[in-house]
Tab-separated table of N, CA, C and O in Angstrom:
chain	number	residue	atom	x	y	z
A	1	GLN	N	4.204	-20.369	4.943
A	1	GLN	CA	4.259	-19.050	5.732
A	1	GLN	C	3.650	-18.055	4.886
A	1	GLN	O	4.122	-17.793	3.680
A	2	MET	N	2.661	-17.367	5.215
A	2	MET	CA	2.104	-16.318	4.458
A	2	MET	C	3.012	-15.088	4.289
A	2	MET	O	3.772	-14.816	5.120
A	3	GLN	N	3.019	-14.572	3.018
A	3	GLN	CA	3.849	-13.402	2.899
A	3	GLN	C	3.092	-12.237	2.101
A	3	GLN	O	2.190	-12.612	1.269
A	4	LEU	N	3.408	-11.163	2.324
A	4	LEU	CA	2.950	-9.886	1.482
A	4	LEU	C	4.046	-9.486	0.591
A	4	LEU	O	5.067	-9.101	1.088
A	5	VAL	N	3.846	-9.362	-0.678
A	5	VAL	CA	4.909	-8.944	-1.608
A	5	VAL	C	4.630	-7.905	-2.360
A	5	VAL	O	3.578	-7.908	-3.123
A	6	GLU	N	5.315	-6.763	-2.338
A	6	GLU	CA	5.021	-5.466	-2.964
A	6	GLU	C	5.712	-5.383	-4.240
A	6	GLU	O	6.789	-5.989	-4.354
A	7	SER	N	5.269	-4.580	-5.231
A	7	SER	CA	5.939	-4.399	-6.316
A	7	SER	C	5.353	-3.035	-6.994
A	7	SER	O	4.441	-2.501	-6.447
A	8	GLY	N	6.066	-2.531	-7.868
A	8	GLY	CA	5.550	-1.357	-8.558
A	8	GLY	C	6.324	-0.058	-8.298
A	8	GLY	O	5.964	0.965	-8.809
A	9	GLY	N	7.169	-0.097	-7.331
A	9	GLY	CA	7.929	1.082	-6.897
A	9	GLY	C	8.965	1.452	-7.965
A	9	GLY	O	9.163	0.863	-8.980
A	10	GLY	N	9.493	2.611	-8.082
A	10	GLY	CA	10.412	3.149	-8.866
A	10	GLY	C	10.606	4.566	-8.810
A	10	GLY	O	10.370	5.344	-7.746
A	11	LEU	N	11.215	5.197	-9.828
A	11	LEU	CA	11.710	6.575	-9.804
A	11	LEU	C	10.780	7.437	-10.877
A	11	LEU	O	10.578	6.827	-11.946
A	12	VAL	N	10.145	8.445	-10.462
A	12	VAL	CA	9.266	9.134	-11.278
A	12	VAL	C	9.450	10.577	-11.132
A	12	VAL	O	9.880	11.045	-9.931
A	13	GLN	N	9.040	11.509	-12.260
A	13	GLN	CA	9.176	12.731	-12.060
A	13	GLN	C	7.954	13.287	-11.420
A	13	GLN	O	6.894	12.649	-11.328
A	14	ALA	N	8.077	14.538	-10.677
A	14	ALA	CA	7.009	15.101	-9.962
A	14	ALA	C	5.737	15.249	-11.038
A	14	ALA	O	6.019	15.649	-11.993
A	15	GLY	N	4.596	15.039	-10.448
A	15	GLY	CA	3.260	15.157	-11.252
A	15	GLY	C	3.064	13.782	-12.051
A	15	GLY	O	1.985	13.636	-12.652
A	16	GLY	N	4.053	12.786	-12.112
A	16	GLY	CA	3.890	11.549	-12.569
A	16	GLY	C	2.938	10.522	-11.704
A	16	GLY	O	2.539	10.899	-10.637
A	17	SER	N	2.830	9.296	-12.304
A	17	SER	CA	2.015	8.284	-11.566
A	17	SER	C	2.782	7.161	-11.454
A	17	SER	O	3.674	6.768	-12.173
A	18	LEU	N	2.484	6.233	-10.318
A	18	LEU	CA	2.827	4.891	-10.201
A	18	LEU	C	1.799	4.080	-9.660
A	18	LEU	O	0.740	4.652	-8.949
A	19	ARG	N	1.776	2.802	-9.930
A	19	ARG	CA	0.597	1.889	-9.277
A	19	ARG	C	1.584	0.734	-8.551
A	19	ARG	O	2.324	0.053	-9.244
A	20	LEU	N	1.364	0.765	-7.255
A	20	LEU	CA	1.964	-0.305	-6.366
A	20	LEU	C	0.945	-1.413	-6.299
A	20	LEU	O	-0.292	-1.080	-6.255
A	21	SER	N	1.488	-2.611	-6.032
A	21	SER	CA	0.563	-3.847	-5.915
A	21	SER	C	1.223	-4.657	-4.853
A	21	SER	O	2.309	-4.645	-4.511
A	22	CYS	N	0.351	-5.253	-3.956
A	22	CYS	CA	0.558	-6.091	-2.921
A	22	CYS	C	-0.088	-7.508	-3.253
A	22	CYS	O	-1.275	-7.473	-3.182
A	23	LYS	N	0.800	-8.327	-3.064
A	23	LYS	CA	0.206	-9.738	-3.329
A	23	LYS	C	0.277	-10.749	-2.014
A	23	LYS	O	1.294	-10.683	-1.244
A	24	ALA	N	-0.769	-11.016	-1.468
A	24	ALA	CA	-0.862	-11.942	-0.337
A	24	ALA	C	-0.669	-13.425	-0.714
A	24	ALA	O	-1.528	-14.198	-1.088
A	25	GLN	N	0.693	-13.883	-0.722
A	25	GLN	CA	0.989	-15.177	-1.026
A	25	GLN	C	0.760	-16.062	0.034
A	25	GLN	O	1.052	-15.886	1.296
A	26	ARG	N	0.124	-17.253	-0.350
A	26	ARG	CA	-0.157	-18.472	0.465
A	26	ARG	C	-1.175	-18.122	1.635
A	26	ARG	O	-1.035	-18.489	2.787
A	27	MET	N	-2.138	-17.071	1.239
A	27	MET	CA	-3.188	-16.793	2.047
A	27	MET	C	-4.544	-17.261	1.669
A	27	MET	O	-4.749	-17.284	0.468
A	28	ILE	N	-5.137	-18.080	2.555
A	28	ILE	CA	-6.478	-18.655	2.140
A	28	ILE	C	-7.324	-17.494	1.688
A	28	ILE	O	-7.421	-16.498	2.357
A	29	LEU	N	-8.058	-17.665	0.553
A	29	LEU	CA	-8.848	-16.822	0.054
A	29	LEU	C	-9.880	-16.307	0.943
A	29	LEU	O	-10.247	-15.192	1.138
A	30	SER	N	-10.498	-17.261	1.744
A	30	SER	CA	-11.520	-16.764	2.886
A	30	SER	C	-10.884	-15.888	3.813
A	30	SER	O	-11.624	-14.865	4.264
A	31	VAL	N	-9.649	-16.068	4.198
A	31	VAL	CA	-8.981	-15.283	5.118
A	31	VAL	C	-8.853	-13.849	4.444
A	31	VAL	O	-9.128	-12.759	5.059
A	32	PHE	N	-8.373	-13.790	3.262
A	32	PHE	CA	-7.991	-12.640	2.627
A	32	PHE	C	-9.325	-11.662	2.432
A	32	PHE	O	-9.349	-10.548	2.606
A	33	ASN	N	-10.411	-12.347	2.142
A	33	ASN	CA	-11.662	-11.753	1.886
A	33	ASN	C	-12.114	-11.001	3.095
A	33	ASN	O	-12.731	-9.959	3.046
A	34	GLY	N	-11.538	-11.396	4.218
A	34	GLY	CA	-12.041	-10.966	5.450
A	34	GLY	C	-11.077	-9.957	6.124
A	34	GLY	O	-11.292	-9.311	7.301
A	35	VAL	N	-9.916	-9.685	5.671
A	35	VAL	CA	-8.887	-8.887	6.219
A	35	VAL	C	-8.897	-7.541	5.782
A	35	VAL	O	-9.082	-7.155	4.444
A	36	ASP	N	-8.745	-6.576	6.512
A	36	ASP	CA	-8.485	-5.119	6.328
A	36	ASP	C	-7.076	-4.964	5.908
A	36	ASP	O	-6.176	-5.561	6.518
A	37	MET	N	-6.885	-4.293	4.651
A	37	MET	CA	-5.551	-4.097	4.177
A	37	MET	C	-5.093	-2.568	4.217
A	37	MET	O	-5.893	-1.805	4.059
A	38	GLU	N	-3.732	-2.334	4.291
A	38	GLU	CA	-3.338	-0.893	4.387
A	38	GLU	C	-2.065	-0.912	3.678
A	38	GLU	O	-1.251	-1.638	3.511
A	39	TRP	N	-1.792	0.574	3.380
A	39	TRP	CA	-0.338	0.924	2.747
A	39	TRP	C	-0.087	1.959	3.852
A	39	TRP	O	-0.615	2.996	4.214
A	40	TYR	N	1.264	1.724	4.128
A	40	TYR	CA	2.109	2.761	4.794
A	40	TYR	C	3.331	3.252	4.079
A	40	TYR	O	3.588	2.627	3.160
A	41	ARG	N	3.962	4.144	4.570
A	41	ARG	CA	5.169	4.716	3.979
A	41	ARG	C	6.044	5.136	5.204
A	41	ARG	O	5.593	5.639	6.128
A	42	GLN	N	7.432	5.147	4.817
A	42	GLN	CA	8.329	5.695	5.705
A	42	GLN	C	9.494	6.320	4.977
A	42	GLN	O	10.150	5.770	4.073
A	43	ALA	N	9.541	7.619	5.170
A	43	ALA	CA	10.537	8.471	4.636
A	43	ALA	C	11.854	8.485	5.521
A	43	ALA	O	11.678	8.257	6.694
A	44	PRO	N	12.918	8.761	5.016
A	44	PRO	CA	14.131	8.846	5.782
A	44	PRO	C	14.119	9.629	6.833
A	44	PRO	O	13.681	10.880	6.770
A	45	GLY	N	14.277	9.169	8.208
A	45	GLY	CA	14.238	9.977	9.240
A	45	GLY	C	13.015	10.292	9.799
A	45	GLY	O	12.890	11.125	10.871
A	46	LYS	N	11.950	9.718	9.318
A	46	LYS	CA	10.526	9.880	9.702
A	46	LYS	C	9.889	8.564	10.251
A	46	LYS	O	10.471	7.610	9.827
A	47	GLN	N	8.755	8.664	10.914
A	47	GLN	CA	8.219	7.421	11.418
A	47	GLN	C	7.315	6.949	10.305
A	47	GLN	O	6.924	7.769	9.408
A	48	ARG	N	6.977	5.756	10.386
A	48	ARG	CA	6.199	5.097	9.436
A	48	ARG	C	4.768	5.703	9.719
A	48	ARG	O	4.340	5.805	10.701
A	49	GLU	N	4.009	5.972	8.479
A	49	GLU	CA	2.691	6.514	8.658
A	49	GLU	C	1.771	5.867	7.682
A	49	GLU	O	2.195	5.271	6.544
A	50	LEU	N	0.677	5.896	8.083
A	50	LEU	CA	-0.631	5.345	7.371
A	50	LEU	C	-0.865	6.162	6.136
A	50	LEU	O	-1.151	7.412	6.421
A	51	VAL	N	-0.896	5.600	5.003
A	51	VAL	CA	-1.207	6.361	3.721
A	51	VAL	C	-2.668	5.975	3.419
A	51	VAL	O	-3.529	7.008	3.059
A	52	ALA	N	-3.106	4.814	3.333
A	52	ALA	CA	-4.452	4.492	2.868
A	52	ALA	C	-4.796	3.090	3.440
A	52	ALA	O	-3.926	2.171	3.650
A	53	GLY	N	-6.166	2.844	3.648
A	53	GLY	CA	-6.605	1.452	3.981
A	53	GLY	C	-7.907	1.136	3.311
A	53	GLY	O	-8.575	2.102	2.931
A	54	ILE	N	-8.106	-0.161	3.301
A	54	ILE	CA	-9.320	-0.690	2.644
A	54	ILE	C	-9.833	-1.709	3.511
A	54	ILE	O	-9.173	-2.736	3.757
A	55	THR	N	-10.996	-1.637	4.035
A	55	THR	CA	-11.578	-2.763	4.725
A	55	THR	C	-12.157	-4.134	3.931
A	55	THR	O	-12.049	-3.846	2.618
A	56	SER	N	-12.429	-5.033	4.491
A	56	SER	CA	-12.949	-6.325	3.874
A	56	SER	C	-14.251	-5.869	3.100
A	56	SER	O	-14.558	-6.577	2.120
A	57	GLY	N	-15.042	-4.862	3.722
A	57	GLY	CA	-16.175	-4.307	2.955
A	57	GLY	C	-15.960	-3.214	1.942
A	57	GLY	O	-16.862	-2.764	1.530
A	58	ARG	N	-14.788	-3.006	1.637
A	58	ARG	CA	-14.056	-2.009	0.595
A	58	ARG	C	-14.520	-0.686	0.962
A	58	ARG	O	-14.476	0.395	0.127
A	59	VAL	N	-14.540	-0.401	2.429
A	59	VAL	CA	-14.622	1.016	2.899
A	59	VAL	C	-13.204	1.535	2.769
A	59	VAL	O	-12.178	0.898	3.404
A	60	THR	N	-12.987	2.723	2.236
A	60	THR	CA	-11.523	3.252	2.102
A	60	THR	C	-11.367	4.369	3.083
A	60	THR	O	-12.176	5.285	3.392
A	61	ASN	N	-10.037	4.572	3.493
A	61	ASN	CA	-9.565	5.827	4.105
A	61	ASN	C	-8.181	6.362	3.671
A	61	ASN	O	-7.414	5.306	3.237
A	62	TYR	N	-7.964	7.503	3.756
A	62	TYR	CA	-6.690	8.146	3.258
A	62	TYR	C	-6.278	9.199	4.249
A	62	TYR	O	-6.970	9.804	4.908
A	63	SER	N	-4.866	9.303	4.253
A	63	SER	CA	-4.313	10.412	5.039
A	63	SER	C	-4.631	11.657	4.209
A	63	SER	O	-4.847	11.849	2.960
A	64	ASP	N	-4.662	12.672	5.045
A	64	ASP	CA	-4.911	14.018	4.394
A	64	ASP	C	-3.933	14.266	3.238
A	64	ASP	O	-4.300	15.070	2.273
A	65	SER	N	-2.739	13.968	3.425
A	65	SER	CA	-1.635	14.200	2.490
A	65	SER	C	-1.810	13.753	1.233
A	65	SER	O	-1.210	14.151	0.170
A	66	VAL	N	-2.454	12.666	0.991
A	66	VAL	CA	-2.678	11.825	-0.294
A	66	VAL	C	-4.023	11.989	-0.752
A	66	VAL	O	-4.317	11.450	-1.937
A	67	LYS	N	-5.060	12.362	0.000
A	67	LYS	CA	-6.561	12.388	-0.424
A	67	LYS	C	-6.619	13.028	-1.685
A	67	LYS	O	-6.230	14.278	-1.904
A	68	GLY	N	-7.349	12.358	-2.787
A	68	GLY	CA	-7.614	13.021	-3.888
A	68	GLY	C	-6.558	12.760	-4.914
A	68	GLY	O	-6.800	13.020	-6.055
A	69	ARG	N	-5.458	12.111	-4.558
A	69	ARG	CA	-4.228	11.820	-5.463
A	69	ARG	C	-4.055	10.449	-5.549
A	69	ARG	O	-3.729	9.906	-6.342
A	70	PHE	N	-4.415	9.670	-4.374
A	70	PHE	CA	-4.071	8.189	-4.330
A	70	PHE	C	-5.250	7.420	-4.176
A	70	PHE	O	-6.281	8.022	-3.526
A	71	THR	N	-5.372	6.231	-4.744
A	71	THR	CA	-6.599	5.319	-4.684
A	71	THR	C	-6.173	4.051	-4.325
A	71	THR	O	-5.344	3.434	-4.981
A	72	ILE	N	-6.821	3.516	-3.201
A	72	ILE	CA	-6.467	2.053	-2.904
A	72	ILE	C	-7.738	1.049	-3.378
A	72	ILE	O	-8.775	1.584	-3.332
A	73	SER	N	-7.277	0.044	-3.786
A	73	SER	CA	-8.347	-1.006	-4.365
A	73	SER	C	-7.892	-2.281	-3.946
A	73	SER	O	-6.634	-2.627	-3.682
A	74	ARG	N	-8.716	-3.270	-4.085
A	74	ARG	CA	-8.360	-4.686	-3.872
A	74	ARG	C	-9.065	-5.532	-4.782
A	74	ARG	O	-10.190	-5.227	-5.304
A	75	ASP	N	-8.500	-6.720	-5.118
A	75	ASP	CA	-9.010	-7.677	-6.036
A	75	ASP	C	-8.896	-9.068	-5.128
A	75	ASP	O	-7.877	-9.557	-5.167
A	76	ASN	N	-9.928	-9.315	-4.541
A	76	ASN	CA	-9.923	-10.542	-3.577
A	76	ASN	C	-9.644	-11.748	-4.455
A	76	ASN	O	-8.961	-12.690	-3.875
A	77	GLY	N	-10.123	-11.885	-5.636
A	77	GLY	CA	-9.903	-13.233	-6.389
A	77	GLY	C	-8.341	-13.295	-6.672
A	77	GLY	O	-7.986	-14.597	-6.597
A	78	LYS	N	-7.567	-12.303	-6.925
A	78	LYS	CA	-6.250	-12.375	-7.161
A	78	LYS	C	-5.380	-12.240	-5.681
A	78	LYS	O	-4.247	-12.297	-5.883
A	79	ARG	N	-6.075	-11.870	-4.650
A	79	ARG	CA	-5.414	-11.628	-3.278
A	79	ARG	C	-4.458	-10.554	-3.381
A	79	ARG	O	-3.483	-10.425	-2.901
A	80	THR	N	-4.930	-9.420	-4.080
A	80	THR	CA	-3.881	-8.396	-4.209
A	80	THR	C	-4.687	-7.018	-3.727
A	80	THR	O	-5.844	-6.836	-3.740
A	81	VAL	N	-3.850	-6.061	-3.508
A	81	VAL	CA	-4.271	-4.722	-3.044
A	81	VAL	C	-3.262	-3.765	-3.853
A	81	VAL	O	-2.018	-4.042	-3.864
A	82	ALA	N	-3.884	-2.744	-4.361
A	82	ALA	CA	-3.147	-1.777	-5.244
A	82	ALA	C	-3.387	-0.472	-4.534
A	82	ALA	O	-4.329	0.044	-3.987
A	83	LEU	N	-2.331	0.322	-4.903
A	83	LEU	CA	-2.279	1.756	-4.558
A	83	LEU	C	-1.971	2.549	-5.851
A	83	LEU	O	-0.856	2.514	-6.254
A	84	GLN	N	-2.910	3.250	-6.324
A	84	GLN	CA	-2.609	4.103	-7.581
A	84	GLN	C	-2.275	5.535	-7.099
A	84	GLN	O	-3.101	5.966	-6.314
A	85	MET	N	-1.163	5.927	-7.484
A	85	MET	CA	-0.633	7.259	-7.028
A	85	MET	C	-0.369	8.150	-8.133
A	85	MET	O	0.308	7.844	-9.077
A	86	ASN	N	-1.124	9.195	-8.164
A	86	ASN	CA	-1.123	10.125	-9.172
A	86	ASN	C	-0.699	11.487	-8.717
A	86	ASN	O	-0.637	11.721	-7.439
A	87	SER	N	-0.301	12.430	-9.504
A	87	SER	CA	0.168	13.802	-9.192
A	87	SER	C	1.205	13.823	-8.141
A	87	SER	O	1.156	14.389	-7.069
A	88	LEU	N	2.317	12.716	-8.370
A	88	LEU	CA	3.202	12.451	-7.259
A	88	LEU	C	4.022	13.865	-7.090
A	88	LEU	O	4.425	14.463	-7.909
A	89	ARG	N	4.467	13.852	-5.802
A	89	ARG	CA	5.276	15.046	-5.349
A	89	ARG	C	6.537	14.512	-4.648
A	89	ARG	O	6.661	13.435	-4.139
A	90	PRO	N	7.592	15.415	-4.570
A	90	PRO	CA	8.775	14.897	-4.001
A	90	PRO	C	8.559	14.427	-2.510
A	90	PRO	O	9.353	13.473	-2.113
A	91	GLU	N	7.691	15.032	-1.834
A	91	GLU	CA	7.391	14.450	-0.391
A	91	GLU	C	6.714	13.278	-0.245
A	91	GLU	O	6.528	12.824	0.684
A	92	ASP	N	6.368	12.583	-1.492
A	92	ASP	CA	5.865	11.268	-1.405
A	92	ASP	C	6.975	10.283	-1.464
A	92	ASP	O	6.792	9.153	-1.388
A	93	THR	N	8.128	10.819	-1.646
A	93	THR	CA	9.266	9.813	-1.615
A	93	THR	C	9.492	9.074	-0.382
A	93	THR	O	9.512	9.741	0.762
A	94	ALA	N	9.527	7.825	-0.340
A	94	ALA	CA	9.541	6.827	0.766
A	94	ALA	C	9.554	5.448	0.393
A	94	ALA	O	9.412	5.202	-0.801
A	95	VAL	N	9.778	4.566	1.367
A	95	VAL	CA	9.521	3.088	1.226
A	95	VAL	C	8.138	2.822	1.586
A	95	VAL	O	7.692	3.208	2.633
A	96	TYR	N	7.410	2.181	0.693
A	96	TYR	CA	5.802	1.860	1.048
A	96	TYR	C	5.785	0.500	1.189
A	96	TYR	O	6.372	-0.229	0.572
A	97	TYR	N	5.101	0.254	2.335
A	97	TYR	CA	4.823	-1.077	2.874
A	97	TYR	C	3.260	-1.483	2.815
A	97	TYR	O	2.359	-0.619	3.089
A	98	CYS	N	3.085	-2.755	2.452
A	98	CYS	CA	1.663	-3.267	2.533
A	98	CYS	C	1.743	-3.962	3.909
A	98	CYS	O	2.522	-4.475	4.468
A	99	HIS	N	0.265	-3.861	4.501
A	99	HIS	CA	0.138	-4.410	5.881
A	99	HIS	C	-1.325	-4.926	5.733
A	99	HIS	O	-2.368	-4.518	5.335
A	100	SER	N	-1.432	-6.186	6.482
A	100	SER	CA	-2.672	-6.847	6.881
A	100	SER	C	-2.880	-6.544	8.310
A	100	SER	O	-2.027	-6.966	8.905
A	101	ARG	N	-4.216	-6.429	8.653
A	101	ARG	CA	-4.224	-5.956	10.052
A	101	ARG	C	-4.508	-7.144	10.889
A	101	ARG	O	-3.938	-7.240	12.011
A	102	ALA	N	-5.237	-8.187	10.397
A	102	ALA	CA	-5.390	-9.302	11.280
A	102	ALA	C	-5.735	-10.496	10.274
A	102	ALA	O	-7.004	-10.560	9.775
A	103	PRO	N	-4.814	-11.369	10.040
A	103	PRO	CA	-3.539	-11.531	10.704
A	103	PRO	C	-2.699	-10.445	10.366
A	103	PRO	O	-2.604	-9.875	9.259
A	104	ASN	N	-1.767	-10.075	11.299
A	104	ASN	CA	-0.761	-8.803	11.269
A	104	ASN	C	0.581	-9.379	10.451
A	104	ASN	O	1.292	-9.934	10.929
A	105	TYR	N	0.663	-8.952	9.150
A	105	TYR	CA	1.764	-9.196	8.427
A	105	TYR	C	2.208	-7.887	7.635
A	105	TYR	O	1.401	-7.164	7.310
A	106	TRP	N	3.478	-7.706	7.554
A	106	TRP	CA	4.095	-6.583	6.739
A	106	TRP	C	4.886	-7.128	5.484
A	106	TRP	O	5.437	-8.155	5.618
A	107	GLY	N	4.836	-6.311	4.587
A	107	GLY	CA	5.523	-6.666	3.277
A	107	GLY	C	6.947	-6.145	3.550
A	107	GLY	O	7.447	-5.379	4.371
A	108	GLN	N	7.874	-6.381	2.472
A	108	GLN	CA	9.357	-6.039	2.664
A	108	GLN	C	9.404	-4.570	2.230
A	108	GLN	O	10.558	-3.944	2.528
A	109	GLY	N	8.518	-3.858	1.618
A	109	GLY	CA	8.554	-2.637	1.099
A	109	GLY	C	9.051	-2.491	-0.231
A	109	GLY	O	9.763	-3.238	-0.695
A	110	THR	N	8.734	-1.307	-0.845
A	110	THR	CA	9.124	-0.964	-2.200
A	110	THR	C	9.358	0.651	-2.246
A	110	THR	O	8.643	1.390	-1.746
A	111	GLN	N	10.491	0.958	-2.887
A	111	GLN	CA	10.842	2.157	-2.893
A	111	GLN	C	10.278	2.997	-3.906
A	111	GLN	O	10.194	2.691	-5.105
A	112	VAL	N	9.801	4.251	-3.457
A	112	VAL	CA	9.050	5.250	-4.481
A	112	VAL	C	10.006	6.504	-4.174
A	112	VAL	O	10.163	7.109	-3.172
A	113	THR	N	10.456	7.017	-5.261
A	113	THR	CA	11.290	8.163	-5.319
A	113	THR	C	10.729	9.114	-6.384
A	113	THR	O	10.553	8.838	-7.560
A	114	VAL	N	10.383	10.218	-6.062
A	114	VAL	CA	9.780	11.265	-6.832
A	114	VAL	C	10.646	12.390	-6.956
A	114	VAL	O	11.147	13.112	-6.011
A	115	GLN	N	11.334	12.794	-8.169
A	115	GLN	CA	12.140	13.891	-8.291
A	115	GLN	C	11.544	15.122	-8.790
A	115	GLN	O	10.607	15.009	-9.665
A	116	GLY	N	11.927	16.124	-8.140
A	116	GLY	CA	11.183	17.401	-8.332
A	116	GLY	C	12.115	18.201	-9.456
A	116	GLY	O	11.967	19.301	-9.722
């Protein structure tokens, strides 16, 4: 069974940085190479929202709230997707989820807490 496993969350002060990583375990390399990957987040009491995405062709997109601060990247050889988060704000506090679009899989989430 294929799984997406996130890591890298934690507690950070406002203005700090964190780097999240998502590993696609047991996904065939040729499949991973062709899948669009995304990071979502969900804050308490709010709906899950798209933060950033990267296509198989490495085209990226970002929500307005993180543009210029977050960077999504992928390493196909390692079957990983990363989210570099800089200049973090308290409003970035949420559980962050990795998602593959097709096949449709979700990771278990990793908590990011930004103290102001």
